[in-house]
Amino acid sequence: MSEFTVEKGKRYRATITLGLLQSFASNEMVAGHLIEAGFSDVHVTGSGSTRIATALWDKDTVTGPIPDEISEISALA
């Protein structure tokens, strides 16, 4: 797993690629996992194995591992 730093008060966008069984999860379920990870104001779109998520990190700045399912993560202006 690679690492990424999320900064307090910044909004992020990520592409999420789900496995076969995970692809049956609703966008609400995917958003729930991001909320559990500490994000807020989470929006997930897409269906099947590819989802796009935007979310706000309003906790302290932190660096940690990125799950393999998350790619193309970037901070939004």
XYZ file of C-alpha atoms in Angstrom:
77
model
C 0.000 0.000 0.000
C 1.175 3.483 -0.772
C 0.720 6.377 1.644
C -1.108 9.667 1.281
C -1.463 12.744 3.465
C -4.902 14.223 4.052
C -4.923 17.789 5.302
C -7.437 19.327 7.653
C -10.145 21.282 5.863
C -9.411 19.973 2.369
C -11.778 18.154 0.038
C -10.553 15.099 -1.865
C -11.656 13.133 -4.913
C -10.813 9.488 -5.485
C -11.613 6.698 -7.880
C -12.597 3.523 -6.063
C -12.292 0.184 -7.856
C -14.232 -2.573 -6.142
C -13.811 -6.322 -6.456
C -16.512 -8.622 -7.808
C -18.409 -9.114 -4.553
C -17.802 -5.545 -3.371
C -19.252 -4.197 -6.633
C -22.740 -5.100 -5.365
C -22.420 -2.565 -2.510
C -24.587 0.531 -2.705
C -23.027 3.976 -2.931
C -24.352 4.597 0.575
C -22.385 1.596 1.858
C -19.215 2.843 0.170
C -19.796 6.311 1.659
C -20.255 4.699 5.072
C -16.774 3.209 4.898
C -15.305 6.631 4.106
C -17.201 8.168 7.007
C -15.863 5.429 9.311
C -12.366 6.347 8.101
C -12.928 9.926 9.279
C -14.241 11.776 6.226
C -17.365 13.932 6.239
C -19.653 15.426 3.580
C -19.112 12.268 1.497
C -20.640 11.880 -1.970
C -20.244 8.669 -3.989
C -21.371 8.216 -7.594
C -21.079 5.413 -10.095
C -22.077 1.775 -10.037
C -20.588 -1.661 -10.359
C -16.873 -1.860 -9.804
C -15.978 1.818 -10.380
C -17.113 4.600 -8.042
C -16.062 8.211 -7.699
C -16.030 9.705 -4.217
C -15.588 13.241 -2.969
C -15.196 13.924 0.713
C -14.002 16.476 3.226
C -11.261 15.744 5.745
C -12.023 17.952 8.763
C -9.804 16.183 11.279
C -6.136 16.918 11.944
C -3.687 16.390 9.082
C -2.533 12.778 8.957
C -0.520 10.457 6.721
C -1.510 6.839 6.316
C -1.782 3.903 3.932
C -4.221 4.017 1.033
C -6.237 0.834 0.476
C -5.524 -0.823 -2.869
C -9.124 -0.124 -3.984
C -8.498 3.631 -3.979
C -6.675 5.228 -6.897
C -6.344 8.608 -8.546
C -6.743 10.441 -5.257
C -6.300 14.200 -5.365
C -7.107 17.333 -3.416
C -9.775 19.580 -4.919
C -9.444 23.347 -5.110
